[in-house]
Coordinates of C-alpha atoms and ligand atoms in Angstrom, one line a residue:
Y1 CA -6.2 10.5 -43.8
I2 CA -4.8 8.1 -46.2
L3 CA -7.4 9.1 -48.8
R4 CA -6.1 12.6 -48.6
K5 CA -2.4 11.7 -48.5
M6 CA -2.1 8.9 -50.9
P7 CA -1.7 10.0 -54.5
V8 CA -4.1 7.8 -56.5
A9 CA -3.4 9.0 -60.1
P10 CA -0.5 6.7 -60.9
L11 CA -2.6 3.8 -59.8
L12 CA -5.6 4.4 -62.1
P13 CA -5.6 0.7 -63.1
F14 CA -6.8 -0.1 -59.6
T15 CA -9.8 2.2 -59.8
V16 CA -10.9 3.3 -63.2
T17 CA -9.2 2.1 -66.4
P18 CA -9.3 4.4 -69.4
N19 CA -11.3 1.9 -71.3
R20 CA -13.9 1.5 -68.6
K21 CA -14.1 5.2 -68.3
S22 CA -14.8 5.7 -72.0
A23 CA -17.6 3.2 -71.8
I24 CA -19.5 5.3 -69.3
P25 CA -21.8 8.1 -70.7
T26 CA -20.4 11.5 -70.0
S27 CA -23.7 13.1 -69.0
F28 CA -27.0 11.9 -67.6
R29 CA -30.5 13.2 -67.8
L30 CA -32.1 14.6 -64.6
T31 CA -34.3 11.5 -64.1
E32 CA -31.3 9.2 -64.6
K33 CA -29.3 11.2 -62.1
F34 CA -32.2 10.8 -59.6
I35 CA -32.4 7.1 -60.1
L36 CA -28.6 6.7 -59.7
L37 CA -28.8 8.8 -56.5
L38 CA -31.6 6.5 -55.1
V39 CA -29.6 3.4 -55.9
F40 CA -26.5 4.8 -54.3
S41 CA -28.4 5.9 -51.2
A42 CA -29.9 2.4 -50.8
F43 CA -26.5 0.9 -51.1
I44 CA -25.0 3.2 -48.5
T45 CA -28.0 2.4 -46.1
L46 CA -27.4 -1.3 -46.6
C47 CA -23.7 -0.9 -45.8
I48 CA -24.3 1.1 -42.7
G49 CA -27.0 -1.4 -41.6
A50 CA -24.5 -4.2 -42.1
I51 CA -22.0 -2.6 -39.9
F52 CA -24.6 -2.4 -37.0
F53 CA -26.4 -5.7 -37.5
L54 CA -23.9 -8.2 -38.7
P55 CA -22.1 -10.1 -35.9
D56 CA -18.7 -8.7 -34.8
S57 CA -16.0 -9.9 -37.1
S58 CA -13.2 -9.0 -34.7
K59 CA -13.7 -12.2 -32.9
L60 CA -12.3 -14.3 -35.7
L61 CA -9.7 -11.8 -36.6
S62 CA -8.7 -11.4 -33.0
G63 CA -8.2 -15.2 -32.7
G64 CA -10.5 -15.2 -29.7
F65 CA -12.0 -18.5 -30.9
F66 CA -8.8 -20.3 -30.1
R67 CA -9.4 -20.0 -26.4
S68 CA -10.7 -23.4 -25.5
S69 CA -12.9 -24.6 -22.7
P70 CA -11.1 -26.2 -19.7
A71 CA -12.1 -29.7 -20.8
V72 CA -10.4 -29.3 -24.1
E73 CA -7.4 -27.6 -22.5
T74 CA -6.7 -30.7 -20.5
N75 CA -7.0 -32.8 -23.5
T76 CA -4.6 -30.7 -25.6
R77 CA -2.0 -31.1 -22.9
T78 CA -2.6 -34.8 -22.6
G79 CA -2.3 -35.1 -26.4
L80 CA 1.2 -33.6 -26.3
E81 CA 2.5 -35.6 -23.4
S82 CA 1.0 -39.0 -23.8
S83 CA 2.0 -41.8 -26.2
N84 CA 0.6 -41.6 -29.8
S85 CA -1.8 -44.4 -29.5
G86 CA -3.2 -43.3 -26.2
S87 CA -3.8 -39.7 -27.4
A88 CA -5.9 -40.5 -30.4
G89 CA -9.3 -39.9 -28.8
N90 CA -8.1 -36.7 -27.1
V91 CA -6.7 -35.4 -30.3
E92 CA -10.0 -36.0 -32.0
R93 CA -11.9 -34.1 -29.3
V94 CA -9.4 -31.2 -29.6
L95 CA -9.8 -31.1 -33.4
D96 CA -13.5 -31.3 -33.1
K97 CA -13.5 -28.3 -30.7
I98 CA -11.2 -26.3 -33.0
K99 CA -13.5 -27.1 -35.9
K100 CA -16.6 -26.1 -34.0
D101 CA -15.0 -22.9 -32.9
H102 CA -14.0 -22.3 -36.4
E103 CA -17.4 -22.9 -37.9
Q104 CA -18.8 -20.3 -35.4
A105 CA -16.1 -17.9 -36.2
L106 CA -16.7 -18.3 -40.0
L107 CA -20.2 -16.9 -39.5
E108 CA -18.6 -13.8 -38.1
I109 CA -15.9 -13.1 -40.6
I110 CA -15.8 -10.0 -42.8
F111 CA -12.7 -9.2 -44.7
P112 CA -13.6 -6.4 -47.0
C113 CA -11.5 -6.4 -50.1
F114 CA -13.3 -6.4 -53.4
F115 CA -16.5 -5.2 -51.8
V116 CA -15.0 -2.0 -50.4
P117 CA -17.5 0.8 -51.4
L118 CA -14.8 3.5 -51.5
P119 CA -13.1 3.4 -55.0
H120 CA -9.9 4.9 -53.7
S121 CA -9.5 2.9 -50.5
P122 CA -5.8 2.4 -50.2
F123 CA -6.0 -1.3 -49.5
L124 CA -8.0 -2.1 -52.5
P125 CA -4.9 -1.9 -54.7
T126 CA -3.2 -4.6 -52.6
C127 CA -6.0 -6.9 -53.3
Q128 CA -5.9 -6.2 -57.0
M129 CA -2.1 -6.7 -57.0
M130 CA -2.8 -10.1 -55.4
K131 CA -5.4 -10.8 -58.1
H132 CA -3.0 -9.9 -60.9
A133 CA -0.1 -12.0 -59.4
W134 CA -2.5 -15.0 -58.8
D135 CA -4.2 -14.8 -62.2
G136 CA -0.8 -14.8 -64.0
Y137 CA 0.3 -17.8 -62.0
R138 CA -3.0 -19.6 -62.5
R139 CA -3.0 -19.0 -66.2
Y140 CA 0.6 -19.7 -67.1
A141 CA 2.2 -21.8 -64.4
W142 CA -0.6 -23.6 -62.5
G143 CA 0.9 -26.5 -60.5
S144 CA 4.5 -25.3 -61.0
N145 CA 6.4 -23.9 -58.0
E146 CA 6.6 -20.4 -59.3
L147 CA 5.7 -18.2 -62.3
R148 CA 8.0 -16.7 -65.0
P149 CA 5.8 -13.7 -65.6
V150 CA 7.6 -12.3 -68.7
S151 CA 8.1 -15.5 -70.6
K152 CA 4.7 -16.7 -69.2
Q153 CA 5.7 -20.2 -68.0
G154 CA 6.4 -22.2 -64.9
H155 CA 9.6 -21.9 -62.8
S156 CA 11.0 -24.3 -60.3
S157 CA 14.0 -23.9 -58.0
N158 CA 15.7 -27.0 -56.5
L159 CA 14.8 -25.9 -53.0
F160 CA 11.6 -27.9 -53.2
G161 CA 12.9 -31.0 -54.9
S162 CA 10.1 -32.5 -56.9
I163 CA 7.4 -31.1 -54.6
K164 CA 5.1 -28.9 -56.7
G165 CA 2.8 -26.0 -56.1
A166 CA 4.9 -23.7 -53.8
T167 CA 3.0 -20.6 -55.0
I168 CA -0.4 -22.3 -54.3
V169 CA 0.5 -23.4 -50.8
D170 CA 2.3 -20.1 -50.0
A171 CA -0.7 -18.0 -51.2
L172 CA -3.5 -19.9 -49.5
D173 CA -3.8 -17.8 -46.4
T174 CA -3.4 -14.5 -48.3
L175 CA -6.2 -15.5 -50.7
Y176 CA -8.3 -16.3 -47.6
V177 CA -7.5 -13.2 -45.7
M178 CA -8.3 -11.1 -48.8
E179 CA -11.6 -12.9 -49.2
M180 CA -10.7 -14.3 -52.7
F181 CA -12.7 -17.4 -52.0
E182 CA -13.1 -18.6 -55.5
E183 CA -9.3 -18.6 -55.9
F184 CA -8.9 -20.1 -52.4
D185 CA -11.2 -23.0 -53.3
A186 CA -9.4 -23.7 -56.5
A187 CA -6.1 -23.8 -54.5
A188 CA -7.6 -26.0 -51.9
E189 CA -8.8 -28.4 -54.5
W190 CA -5.3 -28.5 -56.1
V191 CA -3.8 -29.3 -52.6
E192 CA -6.4 -32.1 -52.0
K193 CA -5.8 -33.7 -55.4
N194 CA -2.2 -33.0 -56.3
L195 CA 0.0 -32.1 -53.3
D196 CA 1.7 -35.5 -52.9
F197 CA 4.9 -36.0 -50.9
N198 CA 5.3 -39.6 -51.7
V199 CA 6.4 -39.3 -55.3
V200 CA 9.4 -37.2 -54.2
S201 CA 12.7 -38.8 -54.7
V202 CA 15.1 -35.9 -54.7
E203 CA 16.4 -33.6 -52.0
V204 CA 14.5 -30.7 -50.5
S205 CA 15.6 -27.8 -48.3
V206 CA 14.1 -28.7 -44.9
F207 CA 13.9 -25.0 -44.0
E208 CA 12.2 -23.9 -47.1
V209 CA 9.7 -26.7 -47.1
N210 CA 8.9 -26.1 -43.5
I211 CA 8.4 -22.3 -43.7
R212 CA 6.5 -22.3 -47.0
F213 CA 4.7 -25.7 -47.2
V214 CA 4.2 -26.7 -43.5
G215 CA 3.6 -23.1 -42.5
G216 CA 1.3 -22.4 -45.4
L217 CA -0.8 -25.5 -44.7
L218 CA -1.0 -24.8 -41.0
S219 CA -2.3 -21.3 -41.5
A220 CA -4.7 -22.4 -44.2
Y221 CA -6.0 -25.0 -41.7
Y222 CA -6.4 -22.5 -38.8
L223 CA -8.1 -19.9 -41.1
S224 CA -10.4 -22.2 -43.1
G225 CA -10.8 -25.2 -40.8
K226 CA -10.4 -27.6 -43.7
E227 CA -9.1 -30.9 -42.5
V228 CA -7.1 -31.6 -45.6
F229 CA -4.6 -28.9 -44.6
R230 CA -4.1 -30.3 -41.2
R231 CA -3.6 -33.8 -42.6
K232 CA -1.1 -32.7 -45.2
A233 CA 0.8 -30.5 -42.8
V234 CA 1.2 -33.4 -40.3
E235 CA 2.1 -35.8 -43.2
L236 CA 4.8 -33.5 -44.5
G237 CA 6.1 -32.8 -41.0
E238 CA 6.5 -36.5 -40.5
K239 CA 8.5 -36.7 -43.7
L240 CA 10.9 -34.1 -42.4
L241 CA 11.6 -35.9 -39.1
P242 CA 14.5 -38.0 -40.5
A243 CA 16.5 -34.8 -41.0
F244 CA 17.0 -34.8 -37.2
K245 CA 18.9 -38.2 -37.3
T246 CA 22.3 -36.7 -36.5
P247 CA 24.5 -37.3 -33.4
T248 CA 23.4 -34.0 -31.9
G249 CA 19.8 -33.8 -33.2
I250 CA 20.7 -30.6 -35.1
P251 CA 19.0 -31.3 -38.4
W252 CA 20.5 -31.6 -41.8
A253 CA 19.8 -28.7 -44.3
L254 CA 18.9 -31.1 -47.1
L255 CA 16.8 -34.2 -47.0
N256 CA 15.7 -36.9 -49.5
L257 CA 12.1 -37.3 -48.5
K258 CA 12.0 -40.8 -50.0
S259 CA 15.1 -42.3 -48.5
G260 CA 15.2 -40.2 -45.4
I261 CA 18.9 -39.5 -46.0
G262 CA 20.1 -36.0 -45.1
R263 CA 23.2 -33.9 -45.7
N264 CA 24.4 -30.3 -45.5
W265 CA 25.0 -27.7 -48.1
P266 CA 28.4 -28.4 -49.7
W267 CA 29.4 -24.7 -49.3
A268 CA 28.7 -24.5 -45.6
S269 CA 31.7 -24.1 -43.3
G270 CA 33.1 -27.6 -42.2
G271 CA 29.9 -29.5 -43.1
S272 CA 27.8 -27.3 -40.8
S273 CA 24.1 -26.8 -40.5
I274 CA 22.9 -23.2 -40.8
L275 CA 21.5 -21.2 -37.8
A276 CA 18.7 -19.6 -39.7
E277 CA 17.6 -23.0 -41.1
Y278 CA 17.7 -25.3 -38.0
G279 CA 16.6 -22.4 -35.9
T280 CA 13.4 -21.7 -38.0
L281 CA 11.4 -24.8 -37.3
H282 CA 10.2 -24.1 -33.8
L283 CA 6.8 -22.4 -34.4
E284 CA 5.6 -24.9 -37.0
F285 CA 6.8 -27.9 -35.1
M286 CA 5.0 -26.8 -31.9
H287 CA 1.8 -26.5 -33.8
L288 CA 2.4 -29.9 -35.5
S289 CA 2.6 -31.5 -32.0
R290 CA -0.6 -29.7 -31.0
L291 CA -2.5 -30.8 -34.1
S292 CA -1.2 -34.4 -34.3
G293 CA -1.0 -35.2 -30.6
K294 CA 2.6 -36.4 -31.3
P295 CA 5.2 -35.0 -29.0
E296 CA 8.2 -35.8 -31.3
F297 CA 7.8 -32.6 -33.2
A298 CA 8.1 -30.4 -30.1
Q299 CA 10.8 -32.6 -28.7
K300 CA 13.0 -32.2 -31.8
V301 CA 13.0 -28.4 -31.7
M302 CA 13.3 -28.2 -27.9
N303 CA 16.5 -30.3 -28.2
I304 CA 18.0 -27.7 -30.6
R305 CA 17.7 -25.2 -27.8
K306 CA 19.5 -27.6 -25.4
V307 CA 22.4 -28.0 -27.8
L308 CA 22.7 -24.3 -28.3
N309 CA 22.5 -23.5 -24.6
R310 CA 25.4 -25.9 -23.8
L311 CA 27.8 -24.0 -26.2
D312 CA 30.0 -21.0 -25.4
K313 CA 29.0 -18.1 -27.5
P314 CA 31.6 -15.6 -28.7
Q315 CA 30.6 -12.2 -27.2
G316 CA 27.2 -13.7 -26.6
L317 CA 26.7 -14.0 -30.3
Y318 CA 25.4 -17.1 -32.3
P319 CA 27.7 -18.1 -35.2
N320 CA 25.8 -19.0 -38.4
Y321 CA 27.5 -22.4 -38.7
L322 CA 27.1 -25.4 -36.3
N323 CA 28.4 -28.9 -37.1
P324 CA 25.6 -31.5 -36.4
N325 CA 28.1 -34.3 -35.8
S326 CA 30.5 -32.7 -33.3
G327 CA 28.1 -30.1 -31.9
Q328 CA 30.8 -27.4 -32.4
W329 CA 30.6 -24.0 -34.1
G330 CA 32.0 -23.8 -37.6
Q331 CA 33.3 -20.5 -38.9
H332 CA 32.6 -17.5 -36.6
H333 CA 30.4 -15.5 -38.9
V334 CA 27.4 -13.8 -37.3
S335 CA 24.6 -12.2 -39.3
V336 CA 21.1 -10.9 -38.6
G337 CA 20.5 -11.2 -42.3
G338 CA 21.0 -14.3 -44.5
L339 CA 22.1 -17.4 -42.6
G340 CA 21.1 -16.0 -39.2
D341 CA 17.9 -13.9 -39.4
S342 CA 14.9 -16.0 -38.6
F343 CA 16.6 -17.8 -35.7
Y344 CA 16.3 -14.6 -33.7
E345 CA 12.8 -14.0 -34.9
Y346 CA 11.7 -17.5 -33.8
L347 CA 13.1 -17.1 -30.3
L348 CA 10.9 -14.1 -29.7
K349 CA 7.9 -15.5 -31.5
A350 CA 8.2 -18.8 -29.7
W351 CA 7.8 -16.9 -26.4
L352 CA 4.8 -14.9 -27.8
M353 CA 3.2 -17.9 -29.4
S354 CA 3.4 -19.8 -26.1
D355 CA 1.3 -17.0 -24.5
K356 CA 4.5 -15.8 -22.9
S357 CA 5.2 -19.0 -21.0
D358 CA 8.4 -20.0 -22.9
E359 CA 10.8 -18.2 -20.6
E360 CA 13.8 -19.9 -22.2
G361 CA 12.9 -18.5 -25.6
K362 CA 12.4 -15.1 -24.1
K363 CA 15.8 -15.1 -22.4
M364 CA 17.6 -16.3 -25.4
Y365 CA 16.0 -13.6 -27.6
Y366 CA 16.7 -10.6 -25.3
D367 CA 20.2 -11.8 -24.5
S368 CA 21.1 -12.2 -28.2
L369 CA 19.5 -8.9 -29.1
Q370 CA 21.8 -7.2 -26.5
A371 CA 24.8 -8.9 -28.0
I372 CA 23.7 -7.8 -31.5
E373 CA 23.3 -4.2 -30.3
T374 CA 26.7 -4.1 -28.7
N375 CA 28.7 -5.9 -31.4
L376 CA 26.9 -5.4 -34.7
M377 CA 24.7 -2.2 -34.6
R378 CA 26.5 0.9 -35.7
K379 CA 25.6 4.5 -36.8
S380 CA 26.8 5.9 -40.1
S381 CA 28.4 9.4 -40.2
S382 CA 25.1 10.9 -41.3
G383 CA 23.3 9.1 -38.5
L384 CA 21.8 6.0 -40.1
T385 CA 21.6 3.0 -37.8
Y386 CA 22.5 -0.3 -39.5
I387 CA 23.3 -3.9 -38.5
A388 CA 26.6 -5.0 -39.8
E389 CA 27.9 -8.5 -40.2
W390 CA 30.6 -10.0 -37.8
K391 CA 33.4 -12.2 -39.1
G392 CA 35.6 -13.5 -36.3
G393 CA 35.5 -10.1 -34.5
L394 CA 35.8 -7.9 -37.6
L395 CA 32.8 -6.0 -38.9
E396 CA 31.7 -5.9 -42.5
H397 CA 29.7 -2.7 -42.9
K398 CA 27.0 -4.2 -45.0
M399 CA 23.3 -4.7 -44.4
G400 CA 21.2 -7.1 -46.3
H401 CA 17.6 -6.6 -47.5
L402 CA 16.9 -9.7 -45.4
T403 CA 18.2 -7.9 -42.3
C404 CA 15.5 -5.2 -42.7
F405 CA 13.0 -7.6 -41.1
A406 CA 14.8 -6.8 -37.8
G407 CA 13.0 -3.4 -37.4
G408 CA 9.7 -5.2 -37.2
M409 CA 11.1 -7.9 -34.9
I410 CA 12.6 -5.4 -32.4
A411 CA 9.4 -3.4 -32.4
L412 CA 7.4 -6.6 -31.7
G413 CA 9.7 -7.5 -28.8
A414 CA 10.0 -4.0 -27.4
D415 CA 7.0 -4.3 -25.1
G416 CA 8.5 -7.3 -23.2
A417 CA 12.1 -5.9 -23.1
P418 CA 13.7 -6.4 -19.7
G419 CA 14.7 -3.4 -17.6
D420 CA 13.5 -0.1 -18.8
K421 CA 14.3 -0.8 -22.5
T422 CA 11.0 -0.6 -24.2
G423 CA 11.4 2.9 -25.4
H424 CA 15.0 2.4 -26.4
Q425 CA 14.1 -0.7 -28.5
M426 CA 11.3 1.1 -30.2
E427 CA 13.8 3.8 -31.1
L428 CA 16.2 1.2 -32.5
A429 CA 13.3 -0.3 -34.5
A430 CA 12.3 3.1 -35.9
E431 CA 15.9 3.8 -36.9
I432 CA 16.3 0.6 -38.7
A433 CA 13.0 1.2 -40.5
R434 CA 14.4 4.6 -41.6
T435 CA 17.7 3.2 -42.8
C436 CA 15.8 0.5 -44.8
H437 CA 13.5 3.1 -46.3
E438 CA 16.6 5.1 -47.3
S439 CA 18.0 2.0 -49.1
Y440 CA 14.9 2.2 -51.2
A441 CA 14.8 6.0 -51.6
R442 CA 18.4 6.1 -52.8
T443 CA 17.8 3.9 -55.9
A444 CA 16.5 5.0 -59.3
L445 CA 13.6 2.6 -59.2
K446 CA 12.6 3.2 -55.6
L447 CA 12.9 -0.5 -54.6
G448 CA 15.8 -1.7 -52.4
P449 CA 18.9 -3.6 -53.3
E450 CA 19.7 -7.1 -52.0
A451 CA 22.5 -5.6 -49.8
F452 CA 23.7 -2.0 -49.1
R453 CA 26.9 -0.8 -47.6
F454 CA 28.2 1.9 -45.3
D455 CA 31.8 2.1 -46.4
G456 CA 34.0 3.7 -49.1
G457 CA 32.1 7.0 -48.8
V458 CA 28.6 5.5 -49.4
E459 CA 25.6 5.1 -47.1
A460 CA 22.7 2.7 -47.7
I461 CA 23.7 2.1 -51.3
A462 CA 24.8 -1.1 -53.0
T463 CA 28.3 -0.8 -54.5
R464 CA 28.7 -4.3 -56.0
Q465 CA 26.9 -5.3 -59.1
N466 CA 25.8 -8.6 -57.6
E467 CA 24.0 -6.9 -54.8
K468 CA 21.9 -4.5 -56.8
Y469 CA 19.0 -6.8 -57.6
F470 CA 15.5 -6.8 -56.0
I471 CA 13.5 -10.1 -56.0
L472 CA 10.2 -8.8 -54.6
R473 CA 11.3 -9.4 -51.0
P474 CA 9.0 -8.5 -48.1
E475 CA 11.3 -7.5 -45.2
V476 CA 11.2 -3.7 -45.5
I477 CA 7.4 -3.7 -45.8
E478 CA 7.2 -6.2 -43.0
T479 CA 9.0 -3.6 -40.8
Y480 CA 6.7 -0.8 -42.0
L481 CA 3.7 -2.9 -40.9
Y482 CA 5.0 -3.6 -37.4
M483 CA 6.0 0.0 -37.0
W484 CA 2.6 1.2 -38.2
R485 CA 0.8 -1.1 -35.8
F486 CA 2.8 0.0 -32.8
T487 CA 3.1 3.8 -33.5
H488 CA 0.4 4.8 -36.0
D489 CA 3.0 7.2 -37.4
P490 CA 1.5 7.9 -40.9
K491 CA 5.0 7.9 -42.5
Y492 CA 5.0 4.0 -42.5
R493 CA 1.8 3.9 -44.6
E494 CA 3.3 6.6 -46.9
W495 CA 6.5 4.5 -47.3
G496 CA 4.4 1.4 -48.0
W497 CA 2.5 3.4 -50.6
E498 CA 5.7 4.4 -52.2
A499 CA 6.6 0.7 -52.5
V500 CA 3.2 0.0 -54.0
Q501 CA 3.7 2.6 -56.7
A502 CA 7.2 1.4 -57.5
L503 CA 6.1 -2.2 -57.7
E504 CA 3.3 -1.2 -60.0
K505 CA 5.5 0.9 -62.2
H506 CA 8.6 -1.3 -62.5
C507 CA 7.7 -4.9 -61.5
R508 CA 4.2 -5.3 -62.9
V509 CA 4.2 -7.0 -66.3
E510 CA 1.4 -8.5 -68.3
G511 CA 1.9 -12.0 -66.8
G512 CA 2.3 -11.0 -63.1
Y513 CA 5.1 -9.3 -61.1
S514 CA 8.8 -9.8 -61.8
G515 CA 12.0 -9.1 -59.8
L516 CA 14.6 -6.6 -61.1
R517 CA 18.2 -7.1 -61.9
D518 CA 19.4 -3.6 -61.0
V519 CA 17.5 -1.1 -58.9
Y520 CA 19.9 1.7 -59.9
A521 CA 19.3 1.3 -63.6
S522 CA 17.2 4.0 -65.2
S523 CA 14.7 1.5 -66.5
P524 CA 13.7 -2.0 -65.3
N525 CA 15.4 -5.1 -66.4
H526 CA 13.2 -8.0 -65.3
D527 CA 14.6 -11.2 -63.9
D528 CA 11.4 -13.0 -65.0
V529 CA 10.6 -14.7 -61.6
Q530 CA 7.6 -14.1 -59.4
Q531 CA 8.7 -15.5 -56.1
S532 CA 6.1 -17.4 -54.1
F533 CA 7.0 -15.2 -51.1
Y534 CA 5.7 -12.2 -53.0
L535 CA 2.2 -13.6 -52.6
A536 CA 2.7 -15.1 -49.2
E537 CA 4.5 -12.1 -47.6
T538 CA 4.9 -8.9 -49.6
L539 CA 1.3 -8.6 -50.6
K540 CA -0.1 -9.8 -47.3
Y541 CA 2.0 -7.3 -45.3
L542 CA 1.0 -4.5 -47.7
Y543 CA -2.7 -5.4 -47.3
L544 CA -2.4 -5.5 -43.5
L545 CA -0.5 -2.2 -43.5
F546 CA -3.6 -0.6 -45.0
S547 CA -6.1 -2.5 -42.9
D548 CA -7.4 -2.0 -39.4
D549 CA -5.3 -3.2 -36.5
D550 CA -7.9 -5.9 -35.6
H551 CA -7.2 -7.8 -38.9
L552 CA -5.0 -10.6 -37.6
P553 CA -3.9 -8.7 -34.4
F554 CA -0.5 -9.4 -33.1
D555 CA -1.6 -10.4 -29.7
H556 CA -3.5 -13.4 -31.1
W557 CA -1.6 -14.3 -34.2
V558 CA 2.1 -14.9 -34.6
F559 CA 3.5 -14.8 -38.2
N560 CA 5.9 -17.5 -39.2
T561 CA 8.9 -16.2 -41.2
E562 CA 7.0 -16.7 -44.4
A563 CA 4.1 -14.5 -43.0
H564 CA 1.8 -17.4 -42.3
P565 CA -0.2 -16.5 -39.3
L566 CA -0.3 -19.1 -36.5
P567 CA -2.5 -18.7 -33.4
V568 CA -1.1 -18.1 -30.0
I569 CA -1.4 -21.3 -27.9
R570 CA -3.1 -20.0 -24.8
K571 CA -1.5 -21.0 -21.5
D572 CA -4.7 -22.4 -20.2
Q573 CA -5.0 -24.6 -23.3
T574 CA -1.9 -26.5 -22.5
D575 CA -0.1 -26.0 -19.2
Q576 CA 3.4 -25.5 -20.5
P577 CA 3.6 -26.2 -24.2
N578 CA 7.3 -25.6 -24.3
E579 CA 8.2 -27.9 -21.4
V580 CA 7.7 -31.0 -23.5
E581 CA 10.8 -33.2 -23.0
Ligands
LIG601 C1 11.3 -15.7 -47.2 O1 11.2 -17.0 -47.7 C2 11.3 -15.7 -45.7 O2 11.0 -14.5 -45.2 C3 12.7 -16.1 -45.1 O3 12.8 -16.0 -43.7 C4 13.7 -15.2 -45.7 N1 13.6 -15.0 -47.1 C5 12.4 -15.0 -47.8 C6 11.9 -13.7 -48.3 O4 12.8 -12.7 -48.6

């Protein structure tokens, strides 16, 4: 279907470059044609044979190998609940089992990417986009956090302090999933030799380091089985623990990894911690406990839930600001975009990742979604559903690009919705996907602005200059992927394809991919930054959008908010992973 529907002409660089074309003879003699035909038939026979005789790859992709034997299940649980010293042997046995399962699964893995025999296969371009983004980074910015693809040099934001290599760690699992093993090995070697958390003496963002570095290392470990990733993830997780030393246990936003001293963003209301930051540690920390045998990680994040559940919530909503000293809300600003977004995502995913045993996470998610629907979701006059922001009871009719992830989240949770709401929630998800697609379609460059408004006579359009930029964000494509997986409505692949074309046309530069300063301008003005999440999320979601559903299926893998897949912890592996005190 896609081969028929997707226009391939504008994407010639993915298939046949003009240069390569001119190097091929324009006509062949009959004998040459015959030999070519023979070679081609042999290749096709080989491919068909491989499909029938190679072992079934879906086992790895389906995460089936994470289901452990009863002996190991008991050990996993003991590891979480017993003291550190007592659990060492159990942890070793669990790790040994995970490793053996993994080795078995590795024999069964097939992720076709560069070996796809069809030249116009729609997911081939996404692999080649990854290659271009990675090659630029490797050539011009190796070891830096990010790449400046226009000026061809490294770029670092202060979010990571002096930790280096954000793009390398963020990209590890995408490289693996796309079968770019030479690149993956180079990245793994860099991690082994250079990723060092002990030299760091400046502050980092606890949230950013957790979702990109801890999440990236955990996924790389679960996919590749390389011990170095587990070791580094646990080491970094331990470095983050001092952030929780506050009177309430609600962590600081910023932490000096060397001194262990934390503080909050100076701009945050009344010295508050941020909902989307302290609320987006849960998935990674549950896995850190599982892989280290240390219960502290799980205890810290479960305590955050306790604090939240003791508080009154205005209209059932969670304000974005919470003071870690007093345990009281700061300013009553509620958002499903920036400052709030992934808190809601992690409630749902904590439930799914616990094999649906985390009833508390489930209840918090569906209750909060109900409050969001009642208080924040609105329909524009032409019928576009959007999620507004709430400021002390007043609505700001603005929706952020970040908020567009909510279509995917609502679709993912629809199946478990209480009452009879599955169909209703799928409709909401589809409406949000449509609105976010409109925010792209209504720009000149066909990529979406950072925020768009539904007031002053406009719908799904940015009106302020400082909201017109596009920084290669993934949320809209993320929603297309979830919608595609749950509905198989071809429009989601078509919309994803539109994004591929726009990225190629306007963001691709010689050195990689760049964000844009104004998506309404007639020609691109590059911001000269290739964000690490472009490789971690945007390109991975695009690749999965054009792949079969059994590539990292959602019932076995849960994606952290940076698109790093983490396996579901089966109920029978650990009795109640979320009941750790
Ligand atoms: C990513 O780092 C994560 O998706 C985060 O949750 C929100 N922002 C960026 C991508 O836009």
